Coordinates of C-alpha atoms in Angstrom, one line a residue:
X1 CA 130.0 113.7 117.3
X2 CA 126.9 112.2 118.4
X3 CA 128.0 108.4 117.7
X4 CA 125.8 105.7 118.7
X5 CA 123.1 108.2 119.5
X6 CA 120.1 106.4 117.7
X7 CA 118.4 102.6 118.2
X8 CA 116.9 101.7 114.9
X9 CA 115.8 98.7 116.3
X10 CA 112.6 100.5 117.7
X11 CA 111.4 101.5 114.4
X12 CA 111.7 97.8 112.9
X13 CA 110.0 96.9 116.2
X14 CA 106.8 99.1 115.4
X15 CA 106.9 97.9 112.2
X16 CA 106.5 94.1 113.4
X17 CA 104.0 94.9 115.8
X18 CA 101.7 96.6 113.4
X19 CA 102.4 93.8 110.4
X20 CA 103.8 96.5 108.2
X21 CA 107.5 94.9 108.1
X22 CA 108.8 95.7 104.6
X23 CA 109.8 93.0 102.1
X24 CA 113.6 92.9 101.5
X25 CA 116.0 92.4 98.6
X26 CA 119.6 91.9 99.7
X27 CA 121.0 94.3 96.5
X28 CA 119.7 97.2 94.5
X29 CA 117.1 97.6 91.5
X30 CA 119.7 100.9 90.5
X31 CA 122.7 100.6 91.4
X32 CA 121.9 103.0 94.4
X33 CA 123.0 101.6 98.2
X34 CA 119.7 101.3 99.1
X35 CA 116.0 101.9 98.1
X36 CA 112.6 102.1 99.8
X37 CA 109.4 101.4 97.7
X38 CA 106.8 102.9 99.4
X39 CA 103.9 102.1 96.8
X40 CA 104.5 98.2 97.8
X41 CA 106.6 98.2 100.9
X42 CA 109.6 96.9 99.8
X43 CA 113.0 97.5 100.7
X44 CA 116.2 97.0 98.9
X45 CA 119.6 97.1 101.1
X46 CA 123.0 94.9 101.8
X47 CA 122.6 92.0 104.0
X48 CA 126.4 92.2 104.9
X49 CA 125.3 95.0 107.6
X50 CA 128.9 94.9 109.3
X51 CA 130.0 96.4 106.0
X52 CA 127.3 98.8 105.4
X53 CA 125.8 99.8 109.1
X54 CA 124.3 103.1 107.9
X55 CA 122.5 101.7 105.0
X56 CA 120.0 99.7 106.3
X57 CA 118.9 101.9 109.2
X58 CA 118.7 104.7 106.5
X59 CA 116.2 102.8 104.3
X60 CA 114.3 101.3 107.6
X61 CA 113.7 104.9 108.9
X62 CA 112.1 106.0 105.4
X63 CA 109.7 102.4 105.5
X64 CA 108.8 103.5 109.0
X65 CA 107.6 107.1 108.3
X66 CA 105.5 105.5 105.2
X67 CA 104.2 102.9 107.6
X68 CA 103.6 104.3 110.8
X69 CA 104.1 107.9 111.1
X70 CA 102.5 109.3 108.2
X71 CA 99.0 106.5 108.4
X72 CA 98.6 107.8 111.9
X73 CA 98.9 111.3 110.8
X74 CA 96.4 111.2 108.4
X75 CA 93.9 109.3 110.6
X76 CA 93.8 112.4 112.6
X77 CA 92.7 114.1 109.5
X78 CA 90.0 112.0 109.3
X79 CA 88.4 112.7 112.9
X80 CA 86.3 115.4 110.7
X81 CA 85.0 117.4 114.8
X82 CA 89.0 118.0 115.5
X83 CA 88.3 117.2 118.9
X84 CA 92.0 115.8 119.4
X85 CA 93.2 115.1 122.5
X86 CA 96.2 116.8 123.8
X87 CA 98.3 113.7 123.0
X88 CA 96.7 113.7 119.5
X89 CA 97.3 117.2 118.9
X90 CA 101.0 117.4 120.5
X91 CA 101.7 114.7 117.8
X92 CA 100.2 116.6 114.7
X93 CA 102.0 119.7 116.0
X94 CA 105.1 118.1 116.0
X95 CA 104.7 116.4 113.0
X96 CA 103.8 119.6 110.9
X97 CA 106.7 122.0 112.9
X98 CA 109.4 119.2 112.7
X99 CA 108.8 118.1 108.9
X100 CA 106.1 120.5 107.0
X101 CA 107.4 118.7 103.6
X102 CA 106.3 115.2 104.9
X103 CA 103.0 115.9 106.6
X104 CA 100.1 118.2 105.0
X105 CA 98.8 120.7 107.2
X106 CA 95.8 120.4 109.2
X107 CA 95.2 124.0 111.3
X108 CA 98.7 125.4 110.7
X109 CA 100.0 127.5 108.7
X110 CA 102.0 125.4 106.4
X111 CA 103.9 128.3 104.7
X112 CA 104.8 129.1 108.1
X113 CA 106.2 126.6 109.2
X114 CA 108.4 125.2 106.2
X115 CA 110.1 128.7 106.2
X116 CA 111.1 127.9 109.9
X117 CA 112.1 124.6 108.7
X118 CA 114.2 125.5 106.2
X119 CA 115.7 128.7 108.0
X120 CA 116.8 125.9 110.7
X121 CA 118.0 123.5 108.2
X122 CA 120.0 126.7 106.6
X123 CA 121.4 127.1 110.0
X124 CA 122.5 123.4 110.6
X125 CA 123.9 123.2 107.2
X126 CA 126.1 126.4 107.5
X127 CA 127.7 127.7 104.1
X128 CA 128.6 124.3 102.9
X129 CA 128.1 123.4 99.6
X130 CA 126.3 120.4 99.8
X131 CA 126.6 117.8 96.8
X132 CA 123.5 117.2 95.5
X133 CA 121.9 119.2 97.7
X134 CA 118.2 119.5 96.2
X135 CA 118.4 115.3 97.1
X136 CA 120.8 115.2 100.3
X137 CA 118.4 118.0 101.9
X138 CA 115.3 116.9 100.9
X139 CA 113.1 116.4 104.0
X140 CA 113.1 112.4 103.1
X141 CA 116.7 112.4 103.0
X142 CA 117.0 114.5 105.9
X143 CA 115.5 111.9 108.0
X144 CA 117.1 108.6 106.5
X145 CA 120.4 110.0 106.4
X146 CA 119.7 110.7 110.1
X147 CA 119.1 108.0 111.2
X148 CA 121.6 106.4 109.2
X149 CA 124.8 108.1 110.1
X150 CA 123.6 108.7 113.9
X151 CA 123.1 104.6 114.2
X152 CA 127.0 103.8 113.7
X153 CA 129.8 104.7 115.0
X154 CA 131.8 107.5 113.2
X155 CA 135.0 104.6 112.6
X156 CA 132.6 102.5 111.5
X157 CA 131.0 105.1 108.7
X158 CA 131.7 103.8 105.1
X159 CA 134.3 106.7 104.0
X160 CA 133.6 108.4 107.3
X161 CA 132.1 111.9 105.2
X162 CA 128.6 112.7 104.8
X163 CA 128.6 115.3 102.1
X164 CA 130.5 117.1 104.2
X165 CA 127.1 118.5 105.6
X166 CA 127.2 120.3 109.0
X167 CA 127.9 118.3 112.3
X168 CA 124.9 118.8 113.9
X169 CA 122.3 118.1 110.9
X170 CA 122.4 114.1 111.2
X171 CA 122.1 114.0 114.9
X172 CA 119.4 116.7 115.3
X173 CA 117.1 115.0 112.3
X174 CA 117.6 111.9 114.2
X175 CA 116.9 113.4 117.5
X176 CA 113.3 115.3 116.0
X177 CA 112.3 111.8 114.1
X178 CA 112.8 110.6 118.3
X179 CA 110.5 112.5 119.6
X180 CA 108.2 112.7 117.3
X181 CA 108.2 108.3 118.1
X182 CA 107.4 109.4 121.7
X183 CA 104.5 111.8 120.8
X184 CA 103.3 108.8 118.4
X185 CA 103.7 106.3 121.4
X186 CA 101.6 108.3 123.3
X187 CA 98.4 108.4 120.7
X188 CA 95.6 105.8 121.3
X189 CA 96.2 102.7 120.5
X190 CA 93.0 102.4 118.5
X191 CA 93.7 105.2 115.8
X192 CA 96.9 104.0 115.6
X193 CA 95.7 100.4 114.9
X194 CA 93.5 101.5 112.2
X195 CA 95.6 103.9 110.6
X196 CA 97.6 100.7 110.1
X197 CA 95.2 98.7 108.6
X198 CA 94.3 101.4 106.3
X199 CA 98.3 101.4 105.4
X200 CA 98.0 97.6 104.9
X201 CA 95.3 98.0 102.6
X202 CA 96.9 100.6 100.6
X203 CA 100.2 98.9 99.8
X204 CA 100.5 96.9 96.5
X205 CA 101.4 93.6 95.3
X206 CA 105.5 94.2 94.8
X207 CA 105.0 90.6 92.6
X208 CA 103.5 92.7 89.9
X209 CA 105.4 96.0 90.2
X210 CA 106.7 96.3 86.9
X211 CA 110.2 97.7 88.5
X212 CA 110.5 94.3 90.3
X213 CA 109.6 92.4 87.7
X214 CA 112.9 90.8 86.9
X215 CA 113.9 91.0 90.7
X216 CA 110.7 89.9 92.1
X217 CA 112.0 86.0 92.9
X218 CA 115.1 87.1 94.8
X219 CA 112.6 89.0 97.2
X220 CA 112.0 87.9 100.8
X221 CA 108.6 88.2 102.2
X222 CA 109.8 87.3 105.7
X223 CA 112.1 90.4 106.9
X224 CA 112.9 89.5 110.4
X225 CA 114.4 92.4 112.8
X226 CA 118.0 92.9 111.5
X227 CA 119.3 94.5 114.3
X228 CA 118.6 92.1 116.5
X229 CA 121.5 90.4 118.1
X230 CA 123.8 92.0 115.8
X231 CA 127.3 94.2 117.2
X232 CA 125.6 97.9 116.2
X233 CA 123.1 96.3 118.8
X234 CA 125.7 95.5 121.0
X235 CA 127.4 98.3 120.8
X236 CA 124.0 100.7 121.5
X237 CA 123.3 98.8 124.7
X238 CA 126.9 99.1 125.8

């Protein structure tokens, strides 16, 4: 259910406009099908995206939450009067009520809200047993694997099962991570320019990560948009 139902291309588009594209590696520092470094902004998936559609879009959603999502969160924060807009305060609402894990809380009750959360991801998951379930469930995971599996067509799913989690979990993390891109669409452009300058500043030197120091030559610094012009893009505009 639900094929075809998210664009990742918008979240690498955000990306490029605020200069926060990830570097790429076209294979993996563990073994793992994909990896997002947060610390230095680098991202690790298979170039051969025909063959691994959800993979990429998986490991793009987690760079753009670290890159866009959470830096314009925690300018907020930083307007120490709280006189937020209601664009600015629709956004930090949804933020806290959609992922409480991910984003701190400001004026909520943040033990609140993560037993909602979890009550709803209960009810989503249903009384499967999830494998690896601490990890699959995590509110990261929840996202990328949202994102992921929503982005292709079922067919098209490498082994076509998703820890046999519930049918409506992928689709409605991918749906909240949507809206919560509108609300952030909607914020000024000038907090959100300089919570991405503050991200900038923040991230490190990959060069001299010592995790990507034998790995650090076969690392691209140019990461153009990878779903551009490719058949999942195709396929969404059809």
């Amino acid at each position: 259910m639900a094929d075809n139902l998210y664009k990742p291309s918008g979240l690498f588009e955000e990306m490029q406009k605020r200069n926060l594209t990830p570097s790429y590696g076209d294979f993996s520092v563990t073994g793992a099908s994909g990896m997002y470094i947060p610390g230095v902004n680098v991202l690790f998936a298979p170039e051969d995206f025909a063959g691994t559609g959800t993979t990429l879009p998986h490991e793009v959603a987690h760079a753009y939450v670290s890159n866009v999502l959470q830096p314009a969160y925690m300018e907020l924060g930083n307007k120490k009067s709280r006189n937020w807009s209601k664009e600015e305060k629709q956004f930090a609402d949804a933020a806290m009520k959609m992922f409480p894990g991910i984003f701190k809380s400001f004026f909520f009750n943040p033990k609140e809200r993560k037993e909602d959360f979890e009550k709803s991801k209960a009810a989503l998951v249903g009384d499967r047993k999830v494998e690896d379930a601490r990890y699959r469930l995590s509110q990261d995971e929840l996202i990328g694997f949202g994102v992921g599996e929503s982005s292709v067509p079922y067919v098209d799913r490498p082994g076509k099962i998703d820890y046999n989690v519930g049918g409506h979990l992928n689709p409605t993390m991918a749906s909240q991570l949507s809206i919560l891109t509108e609300l952030y669409n909607k914020l000024p452009e000038e907090l959100k320019q300089k919570a991405a300058e503050k991200r900038k500043a923040s991230i490190g030197d990959y060069k001299e990560e010592k995790r990507l120091s034998k790995v650090k030559d076969e690392v691209s610094d140019v990461f153009e948009n990878p779903f551009k012009n490719t058949l999942l893009d195709k396929m969404l505009k059809d």
